[in-house]
Coordinates of C-alpha atoms in Angstrom, one line a residue:
M55 CA -39.8 -34.3 -67.3
E56 CA -37.0 -32.1 -67.0
R57 CA -38.6 -29.7 -64.6
K58 CA -38.8 -32.8 -62.2
L59 CA -35.5 -33.6 -63.1
R60 CA -34.3 -30.1 -62.0
A61 CA -36.6 -30.1 -59.0
S62 CA -35.2 -32.9 -58.0
Q63 CA -31.6 -31.9 -58.0
F64 CA -32.4 -28.4 -56.1
H65 CA -34.4 -30.5 -53.1
R66 CA -31.3 -32.8 -53.2
K67 CA -29.0 -29.8 -53.1
K68 CA -31.2 -28.2 -50.8
T69 CA -31.5 -31.0 -48.5
D70 CA -27.4 -31.7 -48.7
L71 CA -26.2 -28.3 -47.8
P72 CA -26.6 -28.7 -44.0
S73 CA -24.5 -31.9 -44.5
Q74 CA -22.3 -29.4 -46.1
L75 CA -21.7 -27.0 -43.8
D76 CA -21.4 -29.2 -40.9
T77 CA -18.3 -30.7 -43.2
Y78 CA -17.1 -27.3 -43.8
V79 CA -17.5 -26.7 -39.8
S80 CA -15.7 -29.5 -38.7
K81 CA -12.9 -28.6 -40.8
L82 CA -12.7 -25.2 -38.7
W83 CA -13.3 -26.3 -35.5
P84 CA -12.4 -29.9 -34.6
D85 CA -14.3 -32.3 -32.9
H86 CA -12.5 -31.8 -30.1
F87 CA -12.0 -28.1 -30.2
S88 CA -13.9 -26.3 -26.9
I89 CA -13.8 -22.4 -25.8
R90 CA -13.6 -23.3 -22.6
L91 CA -10.4 -24.7 -23.6
L92 CA -9.1 -22.1 -25.5
L93 CA -9.4 -19.4 -23.0
R94 CA -7.7 -21.8 -20.4
N95 CA -4.4 -22.0 -22.7
I96 CA -5.2 -18.4 -23.7
L97 CA -5.0 -17.6 -19.7
V98 CA -1.8 -19.6 -19.0
T99 CA -0.1 -18.8 -21.3
I100 CA -0.4 -15.0 -20.4
F101 CA 0.2 -15.9 -16.4
S102 CA 3.4 -17.5 -17.6
V103 CA 4.6 -14.9 -19.6
Q104 CA 3.8 -12.5 -16.5
L105 CA 5.6 -14.8 -14.1
F106 CA 9.0 -15.4 -16.4
T107 CA 8.9 -11.6 -16.9
A108 CA 8.5 -11.1 -13.2
T109 CA 11.2 -13.5 -12.6
I110 CA 13.6 -12.0 -14.9
L111 CA 13.3 -8.7 -12.8
L112 CA 14.0 -10.2 -9.8
I113 CA 16.7 -12.0 -10.7
I114 CA 18.3 -8.9 -12.4
T115 CA 17.1 -7.3 -8.7
A116 CA 18.9 -10.2 -6.2
I117 CA 21.9 -9.7 -8.6
R118 CA 22.2 -5.7 -8.2
D119 CA 21.4 -5.9 -4.8
R120 CA 24.2 -8.3 -4.1
H121 CA 26.2 -5.3 -4.5
K122 CA 24.7 -2.5 -3.6
K123 CA 25.8 -0.4 -0.4
D124 CA 23.8 1.6 2.1
R125 CA 23.6 4.9 1.1
S126 CA 23.4 8.0 3.4
F127 CA 20.0 10.2 2.2
P128 CA 19.1 13.9 3.3
H129 CA 16.6 14.4 5.9
I130 CA 16.2 17.6 8.3
D131 CA 14.7 18.7 12.0
L132 CA 11.5 19.6 12.1
K133 CA 10.2 21.4 15.3
E134 CA 7.2 20.2 16.9
V135 CA 4.0 22.6 16.0
Q136 CA 0.7 23.3 17.9
V137 CA -2.7 22.4 16.1
G138 CA -5.3 23.0 18.1
E139 CA -4.9 21.3 21.3
N140 CA -2.5 19.0 20.0
R141 CA 1.6 18.9 19.5
L142 CA 2.6 17.6 16.4
Q143 CA 6.0 16.1 15.2
L144 CA 7.3 14.9 11.9
Y145 CA 9.9 12.2 11.9
D146 CA 11.8 11.3 8.3
Y147 CA 14.4 9.3 10.0
G148 CA 14.0 6.0 11.4
R149 CA 16.9 6.0 14.5
E150 CA 15.7 9.2 15.8
L151 CA 11.6 8.0 15.4
Y152 CA 12.7 5.3 17.7
K153 CA 14.5 7.1 20.4
D154 CA 11.3 8.6 21.1
M155 CA 9.4 5.9 20.3
L156 CA 11.2 3.9 23.0
E157 CA 11.5 7.0 25.2
A158 CA 7.6 7.1 25.4
I159 CA 7.6 3.3 26.4
D160 CA 9.5 4.0 29.2
N161 CA 7.2 6.8 30.5
A162 CA 3.9 4.6 30.2
E163 CA 2.2 4.9 33.5
E164 CA -0.9 3.2 32.4
S165 CA -1.4 1.5 29.3
I166 CA 1.3 0.6 26.0
Y167 CA -0.9 -0.2 22.6
I168 CA 1.7 -1.0 19.7
E169 CA 0.8 -2.3 16.5
S170 CA 3.4 -2.9 12.9
Y171 CA 3.1 -5.0 10.2
I172 CA 6.6 -6.0 10.0
W173 CA 8.7 -6.8 13.1
K174 CA 12.0 -7.6 12.5
D175 CA 14.1 -10.1 14.4
D176 CA 17.1 -8.1 14.6
E177 CA 18.8 -5.3 17.0
A178 CA 15.5 -2.9 16.6
G179 CA 13.3 -5.5 17.0
W180 CA 14.6 -6.8 20.3
E181 CA 15.2 -3.7 21.5
F182 CA 11.6 -2.6 21.6
K183 CA 10.4 -6.1 23.0
A184 CA 13.2 -5.7 26.0
H185 CA 11.3 -2.2 26.9
L186 CA 7.9 -3.5 26.3
A187 CA 8.8 -6.4 28.8
Q188 CA 10.1 -4.3 31.3
K189 CA 7.4 -2.2 31.3
A190 CA 5.0 -5.2 31.7
A191 CA 7.0 -6.5 34.5
Q192 CA 5.7 -3.0 36.2
G193 CA 2.2 -3.6 36.0
I194 CA 1.6 -1.5 32.8
D195 CA -1.1 -3.1 30.4
V196 CA 1.4 -3.7 27.1
Y197 CA -0.6 -5.3 23.7
V198 CA 1.1 -6.1 20.5
I199 CA -0.3 -7.0 16.8
F200 CA 1.4 -7.8 14.3
D201 CA 0.5 -9.6 11.2
Q202 CA 0.8 -12.7 10.6
I203 CA 1.6 -13.0 6.7
G204 CA 3.7 -9.6 6.9
N205 CA 5.8 -11.8 9.3
L206 CA 6.1 -15.0 7.5
V207 CA 10.0 -14.7 6.9
V208 CA 10.4 -13.7 10.8
P209 CA 11.8 -16.8 12.8
Q210 CA 8.9 -18.5 14.8
E211 CA 10.9 -18.0 17.8
F212 CA 10.9 -14.5 17.5
K213 CA 7.5 -14.1 17.5
T214 CA 6.7 -16.6 20.3
S215 CA 9.2 -15.4 22.4
F216 CA 7.0 -12.2 24.1
D217 CA 7.5 -11.7 27.3
P218 CA 4.0 -13.5 29.0
A219 CA 3.1 -10.3 30.8
I220 CA 2.4 -9.1 27.1
H221 CA -0.9 -9.5 25.7
L222 CA -0.2 -10.2 22.0
L223 CA -2.1 -11.4 19.0
Q224 CA -0.8 -12.4 15.6
Y225 CA -3.4 -11.2 13.1
Q226 CA -3.9 -13.5 11.0
A227 CA -6.4 -13.1 7.5
F228 CA -8.0 -16.6 7.9
G229 CA -9.0 -17.7 11.3
L230 CA -11.8 -20.4 10.0
I231 CA -11.7 -22.7 6.7
Q232 CA -14.2 -20.8 5.8
H233 CA -13.0 -17.6 5.6
I234 CA -11.0 -18.8 2.4
I235 CA -14.4 -17.9 0.2
D236 CA -14.8 -14.5 1.9
P237 CA -13.2 -12.0 -0.4
R238 CA -12.8 -9.4 2.6
R239 CA -10.8 -12.1 4.8
Y240 CA -7.9 -11.7 2.5
A241 CA -6.7 -8.5 4.0
L242 CA -3.5 -7.7 6.2
D243 CA -3.0 -5.5 9.0
H244 CA -0.8 -3.0 7.5
R245 CA -1.2 -0.8 10.4
K246 CA 1.6 1.0 12.3
L247 CA 0.5 2.5 15.5
L248 CA 1.8 3.2 19.0
I249 CA -0.1 4.6 21.7
V250 CA 1.3 5.3 25.5
D251 CA -1.4 6.0 27.7
G252 CA -4.3 7.2 25.2
H253 CA -2.4 10.7 25.3
T254 CA 0.9 10.1 23.1
S255 CA 0.8 8.4 19.6
F256 CA 2.5 7.5 16.8
I257 CA 1.5 7.0 12.9
G258 CA 2.9 6.6 10.1
G259 CA 4.7 4.3 7.4
Y260 CA 7.9 2.9 10.0
N261 CA 7.7 -0.6 10.5
I262 CA 9.7 -2.3 13.6
G263 CA 13.3 -3.2 12.4
S264 CA 17.2 -2.2 11.9
L265 CA 16.8 -1.8 8.0
Y266 CA 14.0 0.4 8.7
A267 CA 15.9 2.7 11.7
N268 CA 19.2 3.3 9.4
T269 CA 18.5 2.9 5.7
W270 CA 15.1 3.5 4.8
R271 CA 13.3 7.0 4.2
D272 CA 9.7 6.6 5.7
T273 CA 7.6 9.1 7.5
H274 CA 6.0 9.1 10.6
L275 CA 3.8 11.6 13.1
R276 CA 3.9 12.0 16.5
I277 CA 0.6 13.6 18.3
K278 CA 0.5 14.7 22.1
G279 CA -2.7 15.7 22.9
P280 CA -6.8 14.5 23.0
A281 CA -6.5 13.2 19.5
S282 CA -4.3 10.3 20.9
A283 CA -7.4 8.8 22.3
E284 CA -8.8 8.5 19.0
I285 CA -6.1 6.0 17.7
A286 CA -5.9 4.6 20.9
R287 CA -9.6 3.6 20.3
S288 CA -8.9 2.5 16.9
F289 CA -6.4 0.1 18.3
T290 CA -9.0 -1.3 20.8
D291 CA -11.5 -1.2 18.6
F292 CA -9.4 -3.7 16.2
W293 CA -8.0 -5.9 19.1
N294 CA -11.5 -6.6 20.2
R295 CA -12.9 -7.3 16.9
F296 CA -10.0 -10.3 16.7
C297 CA -9.3 -11.5 20.0
P298 CA -11.0 -14.3 22.2
R299 CA -13.9 -12.8 24.3
D300 CA -12.0 -12.9 27.5
K301 CA -9.2 -10.8 26.2
Q302 CA -10.4 -8.0 25.3
I303 CA -9.2 -4.5 26.3
S304 CA -12.0 -2.6 28.6
R305 CA -9.9 0.7 28.8
H306 CA -12.6 3.4 27.1
H307 CA -10.6 6.3 25.2
P308 CA -13.4 8.8 24.4
R309 CA -14.2 9.7 21.1
R310 CA -14.4 13.2 19.9
F311 CA -14.8 15.8 17.1
D312 CA -11.6 17.7 16.1
P313 CA -12.1 19.7 13.2
L314 CA -8.3 20.1 12.7
I315 CA -7.2 16.9 13.2
N316 CA -9.1 13.7 11.8
L317 CA -8.6 9.7 11.6
H318 CA -9.4 7.8 8.6
G319 CA -9.1 4.1 8.9
N320 CA -9.7 1.3 6.2
D321 CA -12.6 -1.4 7.4
A322 CA -12.2 -4.5 5.2
L323 CA -15.1 -6.6 7.0
R324 CA -17.3 -3.7 7.0
L325 CA -16.3 -2.5 3.0
T326 CA -15.7 0.7 3.8
F327 CA -12.4 2.4 2.9
P328 CA -12.5 6.2 3.5
I329 CA -8.8 7.0 3.1
R330 CA -9.2 6.4 -0.9
D331 CA -12.3 9.0 -0.7
M332 CA -10.1 11.5 1.6
Y333 CA -7.6 11.4 -0.7
I334 CA -9.7 12.2 -4.3
E335 CA -12.0 14.6 -2.2
A336 CA -8.9 16.5 -1.2
I337 CA -7.5 16.3 -5.0
H338 CA -10.7 18.0 -6.2
R339 CA -10.7 20.8 -4.1
A340 CA -6.8 21.4 -4.9
E341 CA -6.4 24.8 -6.2
H342 CA -2.7 25.4 -6.3
S343 CA -0.3 22.6 -5.5
I344 CA -0.5 18.9 -4.7
Y345 CA 2.6 17.1 -3.4
L346 CA 2.5 13.5 -3.2
S347 CA 4.7 11.0 -1.6
N348 CA 4.1 7.2 -2.1
A349 CA 6.3 3.9 -1.9
Y350 CA 3.9 2.2 -4.6
F351 CA 1.9 4.3 -6.9
V352 CA -0.8 2.6 -8.9
P353 CA -3.7 4.2 -8.4
D354 CA -6.9 3.5 -9.4
G355 CA -9.0 5.3 -12.2
S356 CA -10.6 7.1 -10.3
L357 CA -7.4 8.3 -8.1
L358 CA -5.3 8.8 -11.4
D359 CA -8.2 10.9 -12.9
A360 CA -8.6 13.1 -10.1
L361 CA -4.6 13.9 -10.4
K362 CA -4.8 14.3 -13.6
E363 CA -7.8 16.3 -13.8
A364 CA -6.3 19.0 -11.0
A365 CA -2.6 18.8 -13.6
L366 CA -4.9 20.1 -16.5
R367 CA -6.8 23.0 -14.7
G368 CA -3.2 24.4 -13.7
V369 CA -2.7 22.8 -10.4
D370 CA 1.2 21.9 -9.8
V371 CA 1.1 18.1 -9.2
R372 CA 4.8 16.4 -8.1
I373 CA 4.3 12.9 -7.4
L374 CA 7.3 11.5 -5.6
V375 CA 8.1 7.8 -6.0
P376 CA 11.0 5.5 -5.0
W377 CA 13.2 5.2 -8.4
V378 CA 14.1 1.8 -7.4
S379 CA 11.9 0.0 -4.6
N380 CA 12.1 -2.8 -2.8
H381 CA 9.2 -4.6 -4.6
V382 CA 10.6 -4.4 -8.7
V383 CA 7.5 -5.9 -9.6
T384 CA 5.4 -2.9 -8.6
D385 CA 8.5 -0.7 -10.0
W386 CA 7.5 -1.8 -13.3
I387 CA 3.4 -1.7 -12.9
S388 CA 3.6 1.9 -11.4
H389 CA 5.8 2.9 -14.7
S390 CA 3.3 1.6 -16.8
Y391 CA 0.8 5.4 -15.5
F392 CA 3.8 7.5 -16.4
S393 CA 3.2 8.3 -19.8
E394 CA -0.4 9.4 -19.3
C395 CA 0.5 11.4 -15.9
L396 CA 3.2 13.2 -18.4
E397 CA 0.9 14.3 -20.8
A398 CA -1.4 15.4 -18.3
G399 CA 0.8 18.0 -16.7
I400 CA 1.7 15.6 -13.9
K401 CA 5.2 16.0 -12.6
I402 CA 7.1 12.4 -11.8
L403 CA 9.9 12.6 -9.9
G404 CA 12.1 9.4 -8.5
Y405 CA 13.6 9.6 -5.4
R406 CA 17.3 7.7 -5.6
H407 CA 19.1 7.7 -2.2
A408 CA 17.1 5.1 -0.5
M409 CA 13.8 3.1 -0.8
L410 CA 11.4 5.8 -0.3
H411 CA 8.5 4.2 1.7
A412 CA 6.7 7.2 2.7
K413 CA 2.5 7.9 2.6
T414 CA 2.2 11.3 2.7
C415 CA 0.5 14.1 0.8
T416 CA 0.2 18.0 1.3
I417 CA -2.2 20.2 -0.5
D418 CA -2.2 24.0 -1.0
G419 CA -0.1 24.7 1.9
Q420 CA -3.2 24.3 4.3
W421 CA -4.1 20.3 4.3
S422 CA -1.9 17.4 4.7
T423 CA -2.0 13.9 5.4
V424 CA 0.6 11.2 7.0
G425 CA -0.2 7.2 7.2
T426 CA 0.2 3.9 6.5
A427 CA -1.7 3.5 3.0
N428 CA 0.3 3.3 -0.1
M429 CA -1.6 4.7 -3.3
D430 CA -2.6 1.2 -4.6
R431 CA -5.5 -1.3 -4.5
L432 CA -4.3 -3.2 -1.7
S433 CA -4.4 -0.1 0.3
S434 CA -7.3 1.7 -1.3
I435 CA -9.9 -1.2 -0.9
G436 CA -8.4 -4.1 0.4
N437 CA -5.9 -3.8 3.6
Y438 CA -6.6 -2.2 7.2
E439 CA -5.1 1.2 7.2
I440 CA -5.0 4.2 8.7
N441 CA -4.2 7.5 8.1
V442 CA -4.2 11.0 9.7
E443 CA -6.0 14.2 8.3
V444 CA -4.5 17.4 9.4
Y445 CA -5.6 21.3 8.4
S446 CA -3.0 23.3 9.4
S447 CA -1.3 25.8 7.6
E448 CA 1.8 25.6 9.8
F449 CA 2.2 21.8 9.6
A450 CA 1.3 21.7 5.8
Q451 CA 4.7 24.3 5.6
Q452 CA 6.8 21.6 7.5
M453 CA 5.4 19.1 5.0
E454 CA 6.1 21.1 2.0
R455 CA 9.6 21.7 3.8
L456 CA 10.0 17.7 4.0
F457 CA 8.8 17.7 0.4
A458 CA 11.7 20.0 -1.0
C459 CA 14.4 17.9 1.0
D460 CA 13.3 15.1 -0.4
T461 CA 13.1 16.3 -4.2
E462 CA 16.7 18.8 -4.3
D463 CA 18.5 15.4 -5.9
V464 CA 16.1 13.4 -7.6
I465 CA 15.2 12.1 -11.4
E466 CA 12.6 13.8 -12.7
L467 CA 10.9 12.6 -15.9
S468 CA 10.3 14.3 -19.1
A469 CA 7.5 12.8 -21.7
K470 CA 10.2 13.1 -24.5
Q471 CA 12.9 11.3 -22.5
W472 CA 10.3 8.5 -21.0
H473 CA 8.7 7.9 -24.7
K474 CA 12.5 7.1 -25.9
R475 CA 13.0 4.7 -23.1
P476 CA 14.2 1.3 -24.6
W477 CA 11.1 -1.5 -26.3
Y478 CA 12.2 -4.1 -23.7
N479 CA 11.0 -1.5 -20.7
K480 CA 8.0 -0.3 -22.6
L481 CA 7.5 -4.3 -23.0
S482 CA 7.7 -5.5 -20.3
E483 CA 5.7 -2.9 -18.5
H484 CA 2.4 -4.0 -20.9
I485 CA 3.3 -7.4 -19.9
L486 CA 3.2 -6.8 -16.5
A487 CA 0.2 -3.9 -16.5
P488 CA -2.6 -6.1 -15.9
L489 CA -1.2 -7.3 -12.5
R490 CA -1.9 -3.4 -11.5
F491 CA -5.6 -4.9 -10.2
M492 CA -4.3 -7.1 -8.0
M493 CA -1.6 -4.8 -6.2

């Protein structure tokens, strides 16, 4: 009898176990609990903190810029150099660049192709429009491309007031409603080009505007010679892809192989991004020096690893960035890379004279690149970009001279100094660091 009673009690306890567990779980996880809701709340909280941090930084920047005065910056005169069949001229000052660009436009005999991510409604912007209109009136074929999103803040009247004789393409990322679900269509046209008669070309970081002419430190390159035809072909390929069929350019610019000057262009629709690969391969080959100037230093893992590995094997790696750029959030995201760069032996140099907008690199006194691509994810695997790769010791010497001029008076970080920065700086960097995958 006693055994039967114990068995009955055991059976009842065993039977009640699931219900006891349910009661315990319900106390831990209420009926209204949802993993999806928890994740959503976590993401909303993280995003809100990031947004709040970014807003505070933008407010601080606006207050700072209100009292900021334009400062002059050092720049040097560089002579034209011969590279194979082409003559190359470097520019580090916008006013001198614009002068030569307008002169090339005025001397055009057949065609003018001009492409700019940003085209400001100011004195410089109107001056370019006037010179182009004059050439179009003379019967020269004038083609203009600018990015619609890049010029959102430019008045619509300015964007639509080009002379009717000028062929105009306002590139827009989303031509059709279904493009919104295609990640490839989110690419912007970040290129800056001018090609005259398929023989004289300009390529680099300068947009069109008085701000860039006078107060920004940027780098641009002029090429006179057959290599310009390849740049002209890149322009016509882009134009013909995005313009109406009846507006396509029929003029042919021959492709050619040049062992000394190569053109690399990102193509978002085809998912080809050779500029990033060009950088990685050149960095892997470096033996002595890497001098890199870039406006927005937010490299992906492979690019960053290549730079750190070069420094660890004894290469003199120096990275010049604007100490204060025009995008304060990008600055703070960029800062989150500095610790591991410094620990690997990379020298981080902050340019403080002006906004540094250059996108250049020279390696071992032999290899150089000038172009439109920043060292961030938007340029590496996103936007339409274009860079020239040059194999020439004489041209590399000029690039080194330019880098030496830019780094005469800079803020050079040390690992010890950087680790001692205020805690709130470190906190802001950590909060904003996840945004690096969007920059």
